[in-house]
mmCIF file of C-alpha atoms in Angstrom:
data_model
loop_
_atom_site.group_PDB
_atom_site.id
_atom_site.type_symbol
_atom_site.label_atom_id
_atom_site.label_comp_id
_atom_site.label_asym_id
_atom_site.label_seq_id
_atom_site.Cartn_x
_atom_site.Cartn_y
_atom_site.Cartn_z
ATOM 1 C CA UNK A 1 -10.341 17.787 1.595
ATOM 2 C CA UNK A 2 -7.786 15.650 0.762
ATOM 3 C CA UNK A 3 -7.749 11.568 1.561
ATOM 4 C CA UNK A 4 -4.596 9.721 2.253
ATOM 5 C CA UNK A 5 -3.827 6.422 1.838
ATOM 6 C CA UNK A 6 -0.627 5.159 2.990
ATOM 7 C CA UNK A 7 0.769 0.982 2.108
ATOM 8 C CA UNK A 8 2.498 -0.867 4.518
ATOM 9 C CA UNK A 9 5.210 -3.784 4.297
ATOM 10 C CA UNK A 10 8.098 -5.217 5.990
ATOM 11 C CA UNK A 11 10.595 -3.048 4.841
ATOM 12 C CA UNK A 12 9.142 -1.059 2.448
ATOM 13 C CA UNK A 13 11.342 -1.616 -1.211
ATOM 14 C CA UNK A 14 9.116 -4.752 -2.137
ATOM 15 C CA UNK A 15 5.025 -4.847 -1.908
ATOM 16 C CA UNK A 16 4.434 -1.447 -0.383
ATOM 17 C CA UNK A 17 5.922 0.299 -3.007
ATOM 18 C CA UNK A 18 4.858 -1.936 -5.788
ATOM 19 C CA UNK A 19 1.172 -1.134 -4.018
ATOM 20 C CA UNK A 20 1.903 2.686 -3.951
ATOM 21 C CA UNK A 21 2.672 3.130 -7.593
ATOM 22 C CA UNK A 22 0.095 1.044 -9.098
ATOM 23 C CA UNK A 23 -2.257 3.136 -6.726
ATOM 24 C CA UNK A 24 -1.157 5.998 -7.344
ATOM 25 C CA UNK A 25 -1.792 5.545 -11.357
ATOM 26 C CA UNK A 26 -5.332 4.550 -10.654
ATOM 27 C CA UNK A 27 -6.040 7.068 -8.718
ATOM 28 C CA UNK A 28 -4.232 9.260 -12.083
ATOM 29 C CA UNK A 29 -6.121 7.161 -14.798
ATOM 30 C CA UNK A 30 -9.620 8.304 -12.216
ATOM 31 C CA UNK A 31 -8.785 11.986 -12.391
ATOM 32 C CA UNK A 32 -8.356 12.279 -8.448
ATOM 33 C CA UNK A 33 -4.794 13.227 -8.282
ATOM 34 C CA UNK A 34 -6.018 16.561 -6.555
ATOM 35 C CA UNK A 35 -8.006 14.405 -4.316
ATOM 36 C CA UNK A 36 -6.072 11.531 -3.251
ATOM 37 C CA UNK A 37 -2.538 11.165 -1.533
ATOM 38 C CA UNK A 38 -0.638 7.862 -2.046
ATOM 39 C CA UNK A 39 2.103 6.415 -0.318
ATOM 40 C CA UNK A 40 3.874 3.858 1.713
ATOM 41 C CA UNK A 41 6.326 2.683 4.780
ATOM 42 C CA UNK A 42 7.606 -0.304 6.370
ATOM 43 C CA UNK A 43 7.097 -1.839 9.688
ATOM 44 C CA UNK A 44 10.470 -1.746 10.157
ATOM 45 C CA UNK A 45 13.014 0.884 9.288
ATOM 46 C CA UNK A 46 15.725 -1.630 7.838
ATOM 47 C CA UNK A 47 15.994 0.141 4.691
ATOM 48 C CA UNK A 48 15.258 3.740 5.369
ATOM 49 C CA UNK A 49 16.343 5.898 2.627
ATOM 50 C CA UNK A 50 16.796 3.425 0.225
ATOM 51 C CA UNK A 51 15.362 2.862 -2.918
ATOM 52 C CA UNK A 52 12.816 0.012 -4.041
ATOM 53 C CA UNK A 53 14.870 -3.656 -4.475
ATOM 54 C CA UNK A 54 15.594 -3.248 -8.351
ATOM 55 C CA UNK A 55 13.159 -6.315 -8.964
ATOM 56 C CA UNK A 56 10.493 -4.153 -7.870
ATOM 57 C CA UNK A 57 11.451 -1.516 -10.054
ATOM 58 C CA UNK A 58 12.108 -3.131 -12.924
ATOM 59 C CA UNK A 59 9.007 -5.455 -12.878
ATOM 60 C CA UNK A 60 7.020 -1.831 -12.257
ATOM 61 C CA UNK A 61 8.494 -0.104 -15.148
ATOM 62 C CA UNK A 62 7.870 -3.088 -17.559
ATOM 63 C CA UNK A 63 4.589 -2.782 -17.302
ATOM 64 C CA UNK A 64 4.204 1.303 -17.278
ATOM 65 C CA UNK A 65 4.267 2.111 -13.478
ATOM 66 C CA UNK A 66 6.423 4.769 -12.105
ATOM 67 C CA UNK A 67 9.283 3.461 -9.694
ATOM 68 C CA UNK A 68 10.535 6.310 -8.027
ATOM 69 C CA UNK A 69 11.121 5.454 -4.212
ATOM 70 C CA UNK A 70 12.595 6.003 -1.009
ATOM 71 C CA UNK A 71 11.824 3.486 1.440
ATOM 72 C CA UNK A 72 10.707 5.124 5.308
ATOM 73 C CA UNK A 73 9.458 3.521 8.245
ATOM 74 C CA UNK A 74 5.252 3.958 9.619
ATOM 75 C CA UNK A 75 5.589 5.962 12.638
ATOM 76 C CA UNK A 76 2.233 5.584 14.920
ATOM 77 C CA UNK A 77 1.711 9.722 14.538
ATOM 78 C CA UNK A 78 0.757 9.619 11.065
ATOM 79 C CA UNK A 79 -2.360 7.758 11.934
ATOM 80 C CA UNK A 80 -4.303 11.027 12.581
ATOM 81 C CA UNK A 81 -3.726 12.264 9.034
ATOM 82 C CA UNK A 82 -4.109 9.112 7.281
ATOM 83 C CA UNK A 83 -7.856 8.142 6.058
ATOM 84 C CA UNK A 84 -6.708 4.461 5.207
ATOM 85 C CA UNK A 85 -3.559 2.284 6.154
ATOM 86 C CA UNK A 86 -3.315 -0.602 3.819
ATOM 87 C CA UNK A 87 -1.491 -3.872 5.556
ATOM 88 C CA UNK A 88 -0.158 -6.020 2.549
ATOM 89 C CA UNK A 89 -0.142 -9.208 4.480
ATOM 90 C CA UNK A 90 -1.727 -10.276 8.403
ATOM 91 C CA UNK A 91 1.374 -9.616 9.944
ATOM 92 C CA UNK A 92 1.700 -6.264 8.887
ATOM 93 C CA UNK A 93 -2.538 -6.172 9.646
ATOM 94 C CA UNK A 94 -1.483 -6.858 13.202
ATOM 95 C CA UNK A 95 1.685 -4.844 13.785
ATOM 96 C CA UNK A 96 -0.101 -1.669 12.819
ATOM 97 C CA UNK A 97 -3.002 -2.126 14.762
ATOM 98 C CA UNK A 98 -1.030 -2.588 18.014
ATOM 99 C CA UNK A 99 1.011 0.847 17.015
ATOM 100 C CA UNK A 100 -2.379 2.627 16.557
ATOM 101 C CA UNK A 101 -2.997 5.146 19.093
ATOM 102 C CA UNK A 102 -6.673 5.180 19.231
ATOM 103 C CA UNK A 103 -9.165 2.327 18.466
ATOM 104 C CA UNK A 104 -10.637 4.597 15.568
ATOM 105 C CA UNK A 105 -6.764 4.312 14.375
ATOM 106 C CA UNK A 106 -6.633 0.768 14.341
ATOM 107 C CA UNK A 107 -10.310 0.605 12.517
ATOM 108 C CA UNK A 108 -8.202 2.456 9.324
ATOM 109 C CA UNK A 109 -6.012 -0.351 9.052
ATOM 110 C CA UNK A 110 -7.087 -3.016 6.282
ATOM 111 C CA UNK A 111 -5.540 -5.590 3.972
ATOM 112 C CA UNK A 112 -4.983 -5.102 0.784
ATOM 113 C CA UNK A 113 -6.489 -8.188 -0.875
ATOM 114 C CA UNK A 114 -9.700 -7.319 1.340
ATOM 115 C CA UNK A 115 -10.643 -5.445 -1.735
ATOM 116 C CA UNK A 116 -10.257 -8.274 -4.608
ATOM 117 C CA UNK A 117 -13.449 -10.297 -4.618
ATOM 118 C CA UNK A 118 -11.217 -13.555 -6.452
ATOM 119 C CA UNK A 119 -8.876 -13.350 -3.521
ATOM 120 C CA UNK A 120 -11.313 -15.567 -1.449
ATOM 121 C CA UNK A 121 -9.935 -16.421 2.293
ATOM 122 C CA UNK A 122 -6.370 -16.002 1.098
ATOM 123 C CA UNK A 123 -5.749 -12.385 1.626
ATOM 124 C CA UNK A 124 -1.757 -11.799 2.077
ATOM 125 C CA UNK A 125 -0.009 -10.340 -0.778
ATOM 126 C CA UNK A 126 3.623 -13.130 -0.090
ATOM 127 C CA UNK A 127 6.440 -11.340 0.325
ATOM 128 C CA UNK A 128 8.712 -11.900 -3.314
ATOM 129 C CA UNK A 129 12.378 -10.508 -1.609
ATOM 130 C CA UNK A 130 13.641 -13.962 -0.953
ATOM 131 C CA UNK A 131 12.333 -15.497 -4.134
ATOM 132 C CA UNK A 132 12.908 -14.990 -7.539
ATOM 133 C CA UNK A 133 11.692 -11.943 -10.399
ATOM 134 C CA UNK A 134 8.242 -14.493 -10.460
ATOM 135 C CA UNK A 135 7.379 -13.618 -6.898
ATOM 136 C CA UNK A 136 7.633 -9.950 -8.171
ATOM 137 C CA UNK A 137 5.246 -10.610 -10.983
ATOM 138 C CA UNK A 138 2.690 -12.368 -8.925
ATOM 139 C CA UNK A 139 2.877 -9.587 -6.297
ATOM 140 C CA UNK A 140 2.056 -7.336 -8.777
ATOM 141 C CA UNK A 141 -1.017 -9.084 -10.393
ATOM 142 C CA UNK A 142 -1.975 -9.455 -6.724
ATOM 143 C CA UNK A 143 -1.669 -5.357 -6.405
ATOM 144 C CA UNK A 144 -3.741 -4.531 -9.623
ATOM 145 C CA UNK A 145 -6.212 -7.091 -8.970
ATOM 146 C CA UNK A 146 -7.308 -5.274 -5.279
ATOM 147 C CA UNK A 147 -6.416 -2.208 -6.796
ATOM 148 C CA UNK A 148 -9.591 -2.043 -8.316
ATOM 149 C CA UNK A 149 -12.053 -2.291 -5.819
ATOM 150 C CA UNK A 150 -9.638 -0.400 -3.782
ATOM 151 C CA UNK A 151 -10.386 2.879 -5.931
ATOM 152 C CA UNK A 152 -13.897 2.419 -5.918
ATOM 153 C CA UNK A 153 -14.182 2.332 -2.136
ATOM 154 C CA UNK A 154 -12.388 5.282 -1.946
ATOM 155 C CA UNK A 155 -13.952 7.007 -4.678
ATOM 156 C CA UNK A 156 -17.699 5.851 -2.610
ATOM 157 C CA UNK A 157 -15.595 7.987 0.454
ATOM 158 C CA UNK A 158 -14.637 10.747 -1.183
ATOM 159 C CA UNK A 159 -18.766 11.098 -2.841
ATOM 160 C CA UNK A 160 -19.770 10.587 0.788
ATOM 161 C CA UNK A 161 -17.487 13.536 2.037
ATOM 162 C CA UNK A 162 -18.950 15.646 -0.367
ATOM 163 C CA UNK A 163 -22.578 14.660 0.024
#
């Protein structure tokens, strides 16, 4: 059975897609590809069908990540296929629990720094698109940092599914 994880931003060319693609080549570099589905919306639909701000991309493909993107907006019916939904900041923590239909829903919601054990109390990845390319970098270190612990919580899933 397949588990889905989905990242969510504002507007979905900046963090969530930065999140997504570093993901995504964990999840590659773990041999889960069959396993795992990765990707990402934005709270907002702002810039639907466009593609990741070209700071994004070009910070992701300096350092090997894939930046192919189309940014969508998280409708409240994908909940019931999704196995995680991973807020990048408390605002986006918030506005996705209040658009999940069920309280089971809103218990798949989590932040993404949740899973870096150096992030401490500070657990919002800041939001770089009205900052300069060092915003970008930081968000990124931010991103591979959680994405660690990140894989091995779903890879401790994915062993309990088949236990």
């Amino acid at each position: 059975m397949t588990y889905r994880v989905c990242f969510v931003c504002t507007g979905n060319i900046c963090r969530s897609p930065m999140a997504e693609s570093v993901f995504r080549a964990r999840v590659a570099e773990a041999g889960l590809e069959d396993l795992v589905v990765v990707d990402s919306a934005g709270t907002g639909g702002w810039h639907e069908g466009e593609p990741a701000d070209p700071r994004t991309v070009s910070v992701l493909e300096e350092h090997g990540y894939d930046s192919e993107h189309t940014a969508r907006q998280f409708l409240p019916s994908w909940f019931s296929r999704l196995d995680l939904v991973i807020a990048l900041d408390t605002g986006h923590l918030r506005a996705l629990r209040r658009l999940a239909p069920t309280e089971e829903d809103a218990r798949k919601v989590r932040l993404l720094r949740s899973y870096d054990p150096a992030a401490g109390s500070d657990l919002d990845v800041p939001d770089p698109y009205y900052g300069g390319r060092d915003g970008f970098e930081e968000c990124l270190e931010m991103v591979e940092a959680a994405s660690t612990g990140l894989l091995a919580a779903v890879q401790d899933e994915l062993e309990g599914r088949a236990a």
